[in-house]
Amino acid sequence: MPLNVIIGAQWGDEGKGRIVDAVASEADAVVRFQGGPNAGHTVYIGEEKYVFHLIPMGILNEGTLCCISLGVVVDPIILLNEIIELEQRGILVKGRLLIDPRCSLITPEHIKRDKNREHSLGQRKLGTTQRGIGPAFSDRAGRVGWRLGTLIGKIESGETLGLPESYLDACLKLKSSLADVSLIIYNMLNEGKSVIAEGGQGTMLDLGLGTYPYVTSTNTVAAAAPVSLGLSPRSVDSVIGVLKAYVTRVGEGPFPTEIEGAAADKMREEGDEYGATTGRPRRCGWFDGVIAKYAARVNGIDEWALTKLDVLDHFDPIFAAVAYEIDGERADELPLNTDTIYKAKPVYHRFPGWKTSTRMARKIEDLPFGARAYLDFIQEFTGVRLGIVSVGYERKCMIRLEN
Ligand code: IMP
Ligand code: MG
């Protein structure tokens, strides 16, 4: 039965890939349910670095079926290249990757539109990944976009389509991977199999619940999973929220706990905070309890997976926002207007740094007292328990907490 949804609780790049990789070994299938190649998941296996944009992380786990559901916008060229690269590195993809033919396509024209729009916005640009995400979802909502299955049908019947030959070729090469992902997952769940729905981006980039217009063009919250999988909302068994021990953001938009200067540079270097898709340096800041609490509520998070705790080993003191101050007044909830979020000044709780390496910790008792106090604070403040704490980029650098 279990369908576990894994989503990001901040502005993306929380380390979802790392967490999906860790739990994929126990899953029969992993499904992407929204976004597109704007996502960038990085995972290290030994010294090997893998970056994924469209293929679910579960592909590194031999027995796991990987699916792309209809909620994802697919760039066939990127997807095909990703498949080829993985196969060149000895990972079998054919037969293990299924794509719903109802996926909407990103065309070269969408990419051009995305770039032009950002350019024409100048100072007011959104800072998109320029992968054509916004225009592709706009065309989907406007009911003028291509879907993968339909386009393949038209190519095969010899219609003139006005798309580059290489693009049409890539679509045809994906044909053998097409399947009714919704039905397959439905049947697997009925057979008692375990499925992970892997989110992209993060809660604060949700089209409606995030910091609009500085958001992506899809719903990133857990509830988007059953919609895009064509499943009942009752099918979701648990939601894991992935939180970084501090916060990062790429692109423009408000970020109340953002820091600048030497501390931000140090966080960026220690945490290797550069975009996996665009290579852009990520903006860095302290943990934001207001956002974590908001994410817990709008996603119904059952447990946190906290990543990159080890990056804070190098900081003393450590700060975490517990509220905002807006025009001289205290706010405990995230403001509804993005203009007001810009004005929010964090009210910080100050923690003494632990200044010792946490990388070797494999159980909670191995952590220094200061780190445990920080974790206790996160659980108590958000009212959600911790299930996983990661303390390094290697697969083994992970603590599993008992329920
Ligand atoms: P788009 O999704 O390319 O349209 O970009 C919209 C906003 O979402 C920009 O601020 C991007 O930097 C951000 N974004 C999109 N995908 C990701 C992601 O996977 N991680 C982090 N930020 C993302
Ligand atoms: Mg990422």
PDB file of N, CA and C in Angstrom, residues 320-395:
ATOM      1  N   ALA A 320      18.230  31.015  14.330  1.00  0.00           N
ATOM      2  CA  ALA A 320      17.023  30.452  13.700  1.00  0.00           C
ATOM      3  C   ALA A 320      15.880  31.428  13.953  1.00  0.00           C
ATOM      4  N   ALA A 321      15.152  31.769  12.905  1.00  0.00           N
ATOM      5  CA  ALA A 321      14.027  32.699  13.056  1.00  0.00           C
ATOM      6  C   ALA A 321      12.842  31.988  13.694  1.00  0.00           C
ATOM      7  N   VAL A 322      12.229  32.661  14.682  1.00  0.00           N
ATOM      8  CA  VAL A 322      11.037  32.100  15.338  1.00  0.00           C
ATOM      9  C   VAL A 322       9.790  32.933  15.038  1.00  0.00           C
ATOM     10  N   ALA A 323      10.003  34.122  14.460  1.00  0.00           N
ATOM     11  CA  ALA A 323       8.892  35.013  14.077  1.00  0.00           C
ATOM     12  C   ALA A 323       9.494  36.103  13.202  1.00  0.00           C
ATOM     13  N   TYR A 324       8.624  36.995  12.699  1.00  0.00           N
ATOM     14  CA  TYR A 324       9.124  38.160  11.958  1.00  0.00           C
ATOM     15  C   TYR A 324       8.673  39.414  12.679  1.00  0.00           C
ATOM     16  N   GLU A 325       9.384  40.489  12.385  1.00  0.00           N
ATOM     17  CA  GLU A 325       8.899  41.800  12.796  1.00  0.00           C
ATOM     18  C   GLU A 325       8.588  42.566  11.515  1.00  0.00           C
ATOM     19  N   ILE A 326       7.334  43.033  11.426  1.00  0.00           N
ATOM     20  CA  ILE A 326       6.905  43.745  10.210  1.00  0.00           C
ATOM     21  C   ILE A 326       6.297  45.075  10.628  1.00  0.00           C
ATOM     22  N   ASP A 327       6.877  46.151  10.182  1.00  0.00           N
ATOM     23  CA  ASP A 327       6.436  47.505  10.567  1.00  0.00           C
ATOM     24  C   ASP A 327       6.275  47.614  12.087  1.00  0.00           C
ATOM     25  N   GLY A 328       7.248  47.097  12.802  1.00  0.00           N
ATOM     26  CA  GLY A 328       7.238  47.226  14.262  1.00  0.00           C
ATOM     27  C   GLY A 328       6.334  46.237  14.980  1.00  0.00           C
ATOM     28  N   GLU A 329       5.647  45.387  14.251  1.00  0.00           N
ATOM     29  CA  GLU A 329       4.762  44.408  14.900  1.00  0.00           C
ATOM     30  C   GLU A 329       5.274  42.988  14.695  1.00  0.00           C
ATOM     31  N   ARG A 330       5.006  42.161  15.674  1.00  0.00           N
ATOM     32  CA  ARG A 330       5.448  40.778  15.573  1.00  0.00           C
ATOM     33  C   ARG A 330       4.468  39.961  14.728  1.00  0.00           C
ATOM     34  N   ALA A 331       5.009  39.141  13.827  1.00  0.00           N
ATOM     35  CA  ALA A 331       4.164  38.253  13.023  1.00  0.00           C
ATOM     36  C   ALA A 331       4.645  36.829  13.218  1.00  0.00           C
ATOM     37  N   ASP A 332       3.723  35.944  13.580  1.00  0.00           N
ATOM     38  CA  ASP A 332       4.091  34.533  13.780  1.00  0.00           C
ATOM     39  C   ASP A 332       3.793  33.683  12.551  1.00  0.00           C
ATOM     40  N   GLU A 333       3.017  34.255  11.645  1.00  0.00           N
ATOM     41  CA  GLU A 333       2.667  33.515  10.421  1.00  0.00           C
ATOM     42  C   GLU A 333       3.272  34.214   9.211  1.00  0.00           C
ATOM     43  N   LEU A 334       3.473  33.444   8.165  1.00  0.00           N
ATOM     44  CA  LEU A 334       3.966  33.987   6.910  1.00  0.00           C
ATOM     45  C   LEU A 334       2.935  34.975   6.340  1.00  0.00           C
ATOM     46  N   PRO A 335       3.334  36.222   6.037  1.00  0.00           N
ATOM     47  CA  PRO A 335       2.371  37.165   5.452  1.00  0.00           C
ATOM     48  C   PRO A 335       1.859  36.660   4.105  1.00  0.00           C
ATOM     49  N   LEU A 336       0.639  37.077   3.753  1.00  0.00           N
ATOM     50  CA  LEU A 336       0.032  36.585   2.514  1.00  0.00           C
ATOM     51  C   LEU A 336       0.483  37.370   1.295  1.00  0.00           C
ATOM     52  N   ASN A 337       0.930  38.603   1.517  1.00  0.00           N
ATOM     53  CA  ASN A 337       1.391  39.412   0.395  1.00  0.00           C
ATOM     54  C   ASN A 337       2.904  39.360   0.298  1.00  0.00           C
ATOM     55  N   THR A 338       3.376  39.107  -0.919  1.00  0.00           N
ATOM     56  CA  THR A 338       4.815  39.018  -1.131  1.00  0.00           C
ATOM     57  C   THR A 338       5.501  40.342  -0.779  1.00  0.00           C
ATOM     58  N   ASP A 339       4.842  41.476  -1.059  1.00  0.00           N
ATOM     59  CA  ASP A 339       5.432  42.778  -0.710  1.00  0.00           C
ATOM     60  C   ASP A 339       5.667  42.878   0.794  1.00  0.00           C
ATOM     61  N   THR A 340       4.784  42.287   1.579  1.00  0.00           N
ATOM     62  CA  THR A 340       4.939  42.325   3.035  1.00  0.00           C
ATOM     63  C   THR A 340       6.068  41.391   3.473  1.00  0.00           C
ATOM     64  N   ILE A 341       6.226  40.260   2.783  1.00  0.00           N
ATOM     65  CA  ILE A 341       7.321  39.339   3.141  1.00  0.00           C
ATOM     66  C   ILE A 341       8.667  40.052   2.951  1.00  0.00           C
ATOM     67  N   TYR A 342       8.737  40.904   1.949  1.00  0.00           N
ATOM     68  CA  TYR A 342       9.977  41.673   1.746  1.00  0.00           C
ATOM     69  C   TYR A 342      10.319  42.521   2.975  1.00  0.00           C
ATOM     70  N   LYS A 343       9.286  42.960   3.693  1.00  0.00           N
ATOM     71  CA  LYS A 343       9.523  43.846   4.844  1.00  0.00           C
ATOM     72  C   LYS A 343       9.810  43.078   6.142  1.00  0.00           C
ATOM     73  N   ALA A 344       9.636  41.752   6.091  1.00  0.00           N
ATOM     74  CA  ALA A 344       9.763  40.951   7.326  1.00  0.00           C
ATOM     75  C   ALA A 344      11.217  40.885   7.796  1.00  0.00           C
ATOM     76  N   LYS A 345      11.420  41.284   9.055  1.00  0.00           N
ATOM     77  CA  LYS A 345      12.745  41.144   9.658  1.00  0.00           C
ATOM     78  C   LYS A 345      12.678  39.974  10.633  1.00  0.00           C
ATOM     79  N   PRO A 346      13.596  39.036  10.535  1.00  0.00           N
ATOM     80  CA  PRO A 346      13.498  37.870  11.411  1.00  0.00           C
ATOM     81  C   PRO A 346      13.718  38.198  12.886  1.00  0.00           C
ATOM     82  N   VAL A 347      12.929  37.555  13.728  1.00  0.00           N
ATOM     83  CA  VAL A 347      13.186  37.578  15.173  1.00  0.00           C
ATOM     84  C   VAL A 347      13.948  36.293  15.436  1.00  0.00           C
ATOM     85  N   TYR A 348      15.181  36.414  15.877  1.00  0.00           N
ATOM     86  CA  TYR A 348      16.041  35.239  15.953  1.00  0.00           C
ATOM     87  C   TYR A 348      16.134  34.634  17.343  1.00  0.00           C
ATOM     88  N   HIS A 349      16.242  33.343  17.364  1.00  0.00           N
ATOM     89  CA  HIS A 349      16.671  32.629  18.548  1.00  0.00           C
ATOM     90  C   HIS A 349      18.141  32.312  18.305  1.00  0.00           C
ATOM     91  N   ARG A 350      18.983  32.504  19.326  1.00  0.00           N
ATOM     92  CA  ARG A 350      20.417  32.334  19.138  1.00  0.00           C
ATOM     93  C   ARG A 350      20.877  31.032  19.813  1.00  0.00           C
ATOM     94  N   PHE A 351      21.600  30.222  19.076  1.00  0.00           N
ATOM     95  CA  PHE A 351      22.124  28.952  19.616  1.00  0.00           C
ATOM     96  C   PHE A 351      23.646  29.011  19.649  1.00  0.00           C
ATOM     97  N   PRO A 352      24.257  28.536  20.729  1.00  0.00           N
ATOM     98  CA  PRO A 352      25.719  28.436  20.696  1.00  0.00           C
ATOM     99  C   PRO A 352      26.138  27.369  19.682  1.00  0.00           C
ATOM    100  N   GLY A 353      27.163  27.667  18.909  1.00  0.00           N
ATOM    101  CA  GLY A 353      27.628  26.678  17.941  1.00  0.00           C
ATOM    102  C   GLY A 353      28.281  25.501  18.650  1.00  0.00           C
ATOM    103  N   TRP A 354      28.309  24.331  18.013  1.00  0.00           N
ATOM    104  CA  TRP A 354      28.920  23.160  18.663  1.00  0.00           C
ATOM    105  C   TRP A 354      30.369  22.986  18.228  1.00  0.00           C
ATOM    106  N   LYS A 355      30.722  23.583  17.111  1.00  0.00           N
ATOM    107  CA  LYS A 355      32.115  23.643  16.671  1.00  0.00           C
ATOM    108  C   LYS A 355      32.865  22.315  16.656  1.00  0.00           C
ATOM    109  N   THR A 356      32.152  21.243  16.475  1.00  0.00           N
ATOM    110  CA  THR A 356      32.819  19.946  16.294  1.00  0.00           C
ATOM    111  C   THR A 356      32.160  19.251  15.110  1.00  0.00           C
ATOM    112  N   SER A 357      32.901  18.381  14.488  1.00  0.00           N
ATOM    113  CA  SER A 357      32.365  17.730  13.307  1.00  0.00           C
ATOM    114  C   SER A 357      31.263  16.739  13.677  1.00  0.00           C
ATOM    115  N   THR A 358      30.172  16.798  12.913  1.00  0.00           N
ATOM    116  CA  THR A 358      29.072  15.848  13.133  1.00  0.00           C
ATOM    117  C   THR A 358      29.090  14.747  12.070  1.00  0.00           C
ATOM    118  N   ARG A 359      30.068  14.790  11.181  1.00  0.00           N
ATOM    119  CA  ARG A 359      30.044  13.919   9.997  1.00  0.00           C
ATOM    120  C   ARG A 359      30.095  12.433  10.299  1.00  0.00           C
ATOM    121  N   MET A 360      30.690  12.093  11.445  1.00  0.00           N
ATOM    122  CA  MET A 360      30.811  10.677  11.777  1.00  0.00           C
ATOM    123  C   MET A 360      29.615  10.163  12.571  1.00  0.00           C
ATOM    124  N   ALA A 361      28.694  11.050  12.909  1.00  0.00           N
ATOM    125  CA  ALA A 361      27.553  10.623  13.732  1.00  0.00           C
ATOM    126  C   ALA A 361      26.643   9.699  12.934  1.00  0.00           C
ATOM    127  N   ARG A 362      26.255   8.575  13.525  1.00  0.00           N
ATOM    128  CA  ARG A 362      25.340   7.640  12.867  1.00  0.00           C
ATOM    129  C   ARG A 362      24.086   7.398  13.698  1.00  0.00           C
ATOM    130  N   LYS A 363      24.125   7.875  14.939  1.00  0.00           N
ATOM    131  CA  LYS A 363      22.908   7.876  15.743  1.00  0.00           C
ATOM    132  C   LYS A 363      22.871   9.187  16.520  1.00  0.00           C
ATOM    133  N   ILE A 364      21.701   9.506  16.999  1.00  0.00           N
ATOM    134  CA  ILE A 364      21.489  10.825  17.575  1.00  0.00           C
ATOM    135  C   ILE A 364      22.426  11.069  18.769  1.00  0.00           C
ATOM    136  N   GLU A 365      22.713  10.000  19.509  1.00  0.00           N
ATOM    137  CA  GLU A 365      23.578  10.108  20.687  1.00  0.00           C
ATOM    138  C   GLU A 365      25.012  10.496  20.319  1.00  0.00           C
ATOM    139  N   ASP A 366      25.384  10.275  19.059  1.00  0.00           N
ATOM    140  CA  ASP A 366      26.742  10.639  18.639  1.00  0.00           C
ATOM    141  C   ASP A 366      26.910  12.149  18.448  1.00  0.00           C
ATOM    142  N   LEU A 367      25.794  12.861  18.390  1.00  0.00           N
ATOM    143  CA  LEU A 367      25.886  14.294  18.089  1.00  0.00           C
ATOM    144  C   LEU A 367      26.272  15.096  19.322  1.00  0.00           C
ATOM    145  N   PRO A 368      27.014  16.196  19.135  1.00  0.00           N
ATOM    146  CA  PRO A 368      27.328  17.059  20.275  1.00  0.00           C
ATOM    147  C   PRO A 368      26.050  17.664  20.866  1.00  0.00           C
ATOM    148  N   PHE A 369      26.117  18.026  22.119  1.00  0.00           N
ATOM    149  CA  PHE A 369      24.961  18.539  22.838  1.00  0.00           C
ATOM    150  C   PHE A 369      24.293  19.699  22.097  1.00  0.00           C
ATOM    151  N   GLY A 370      25.121  20.626  21.596  1.00  0.00           N
ATOM    152  CA  GLY A 370      24.584  21.813  20.913  1.00  0.00           C
ATOM    153  C   GLY A 370      23.761  21.444  19.694  1.00  0.00           C
ATOM    154  N   ALA A 371      24.234  20.454  18.949  1.00  0.00           N
ATOM    155  CA  ALA A 371      23.509  20.031  17.747  1.00  0.00           C
ATOM    156  C   ALA A 371      22.184  19.383  18.136  1.00  0.00           C
ATOM    157  N   ARG A 372      22.202  18.627  19.207  1.00  0.00           N
ATOM    158  CA  ARG A 372      20.954  17.980  19.660  1.00  0.00           C
ATOM    159  C   ARG A 372      19.941  19.016  20.124  1.00  0.00           C
ATOM    160  N   ALA A 373      20.448  20.068  20.774  1.00  0.00           N
ATOM    161  CA  ALA A 373      19.548  21.142  21.224  1.00  0.00           C
ATOM    162  C   ALA A 373      18.904  21.823  20.008  1.00  0.00           C
ATOM    163  N   TYR A 374      19.699  21.991  18.963  1.00  0.00           N
ATOM    164  CA  TYR A 374      19.191  22.620  17.733  1.00  0.00           C
ATOM    165  C   TYR A 374      18.105  21.747  17.089  1.00  0.00           C
ATOM    166  N   LEU A 375      18.344  20.455  17.047  1.00  0.00           N
ATOM    167  CA  LEU A 375      17.354  19.521  16.481  1.00  0.00           C
ATOM    168  C   LEU A 375      16.084  19.473  17.335  1.00  0.00           C
ATOM    169  N   ASP A 376      16.275  19.487  18.652  1.00  0.00           N
ATOM    170  CA  ASP A 376      15.110  19.492  19.546  1.00  0.00           C
ATOM    171  C   ASP A 376      14.251  20.726  19.303  1.00  0.00           C
ATOM    172  N   PHE A 377      14.951  21.854  19.124  1.00  0.00           N
ATOM    173  CA  PHE A 377      14.226  23.101  18.858  1.00  0.00           C
ATOM    174  C   PHE A 377      13.371  22.959  17.596  1.00  0.00           C
ATOM    175  N   ILE A 378      13.951  22.423  16.534  1.00  0.00           N
ATOM    176  CA  ILE A 378      13.220  22.306  15.261  1.00  0.00           C
ATOM    177  C   ILE A 378      11.976  21.427  15.433  1.00  0.00           C
ATOM    178  N   GLN A 379      12.134  20.333  16.147  1.00  0.00           N
ATOM    179  CA  GLN A 379      10.984  19.434  16.359  1.00  0.00           C
ATOM    180  C   GLN A 379       9.909  20.103  17.194  1.00  0.00           C
ATOM    181  N   GLU A 380      10.343  20.744  18.279  1.00  0.00           N
ATOM    182  CA  GLU A 380       9.363  21.358  19.176  1.00  0.00           C
ATOM    183  C   GLU A 380       8.688  22.552  18.520  1.00  0.00           C
ATOM    184  N   PHE A 381       9.475  23.367  17.851  1.00  0.00           N
ATOM    185  CA  PHE A 381       8.915  24.587  17.261  1.00  0.00           C
ATOM    186  C   PHE A 381       7.909  24.270  16.155  1.00  0.00           C
ATOM    187  N   THR A 382       8.213  23.259  15.350  1.00  0.00           N
ATOM    188  CA  THR A 382       7.331  22.941  14.216  1.00  0.00           C
ATOM    189  C   THR A 382       6.260  21.915  14.579  1.00  0.00           C
ATOM    190  N   GLY A 383       6.458  21.218  15.678  1.00  0.00           N
ATOM    191  CA  GLY A 383       5.512  20.180  16.068  1.00  0.00           C
ATOM    192  C   GLY A 383       5.600  18.936  15.194  1.00  0.00           C
ATOM    193  N   VAL A 384       6.699  18.793  14.466  1.00  0.00           N
ATOM    194  CA  VAL A 384       6.894  17.627  13.596  1.00  0.00           C
ATOM    195  C   VAL A 384       8.197  16.949  13.998  1.00  0.00           C
ATOM    196  N   ARG A 385       8.146  15.619  14.081  1.00  0.00           N
ATOM    197  CA  ARG A 385       9.338  14.909  14.526  1.00  0.00           C
ATOM    198  C   ARG A 385      10.350  14.733  13.401  1.00  0.00           C
ATOM    199  N   LEU A 386      11.589  14.524  13.783  1.00  0.00           N
ATOM    200  CA  LEU A 386      12.638  14.246  12.811  1.00  0.00           C
ATOM    201  C   LEU A 386      12.714  12.748  12.560  1.00  0.00           C
ATOM    202  N   GLY A 387      12.781  12.378  11.284  1.00  0.00           N
ATOM    203  CA  GLY A 387      12.935  10.958  10.953  1.00  0.00           C
ATOM    204  C   GLY A 387      14.337  10.641  10.458  1.00  0.00           C
ATOM    205  N   ILE A 388      14.925  11.631   9.782  1.00  0.00           N
ATOM    206  CA  ILE A 388      16.260  11.452   9.199  1.00  0.00           C
ATOM    207  C   ILE A 388      17.050  12.742   9.414  1.00  0.00           C
ATOM    208  N   VAL A 389      18.336  12.588   9.727  1.00  0.00           N
ATOM    209  CA  VAL A 389      19.236  13.747   9.751  1.00  0.00           C
ATOM    210  C   VAL A 389      20.444  13.369   8.908  1.00  0.00           C
ATOM    211  N   SER A 390      20.773  14.197   7.915  1.00  0.00           N
ATOM    212  CA  SER A 390      21.962  13.862   7.135  1.00  0.00           C
ATOM    213  C   SER A 390      23.102  14.802   7.520  1.00  0.00           C
ATOM    214  N   VAL A 391      24.287  14.222   7.586  1.00  0.00           N
ATOM    215  CA  VAL A 391      25.445  14.948   8.132  1.00  0.00           C
ATOM    216  C   VAL A 391      26.629  14.927   7.161  1.00  0.00           C
ATOM    217  N   GLY A 392      26.343  14.738   5.887  1.00  0.00           N
ATOM    218  CA  GLY A 392      27.424  14.733   4.905  1.00  0.00           C
ATOM    219  C   GLY A 392      26.882  14.256   3.582  1.00  0.00           C
ATOM    220  N   TYR A 393      27.640  14.466   2.512  1.00  0.00           N
ATOM    221  CA  TYR A 393      27.115  14.147   1.187  1.00  0.00           C
ATOM    222  C   TYR A 393      27.189  12.662   0.863  1.00  0.00           C
ATOM    223  N   GLU A 394      28.019  11.896   1.577  1.00  0.00           N
ATOM    224  CA  GLU A 394      28.112  10.476   1.256  1.00  0.00           C
ATOM    225  C   GLU A 394      26.875   9.739   1.763  1.00  0.00           C
ATOM    226  N   ARG A 395      26.561   8.640   1.061  1.00  0.00           N
ATOM    227  CA  ARG A 395      25.368   7.878   1.413  1.00  0.00           C
ATOM    228  C   ARG A 395      25.329   7.477   2.894  1.00  0.00           C
TER     229      ARG A 395
END
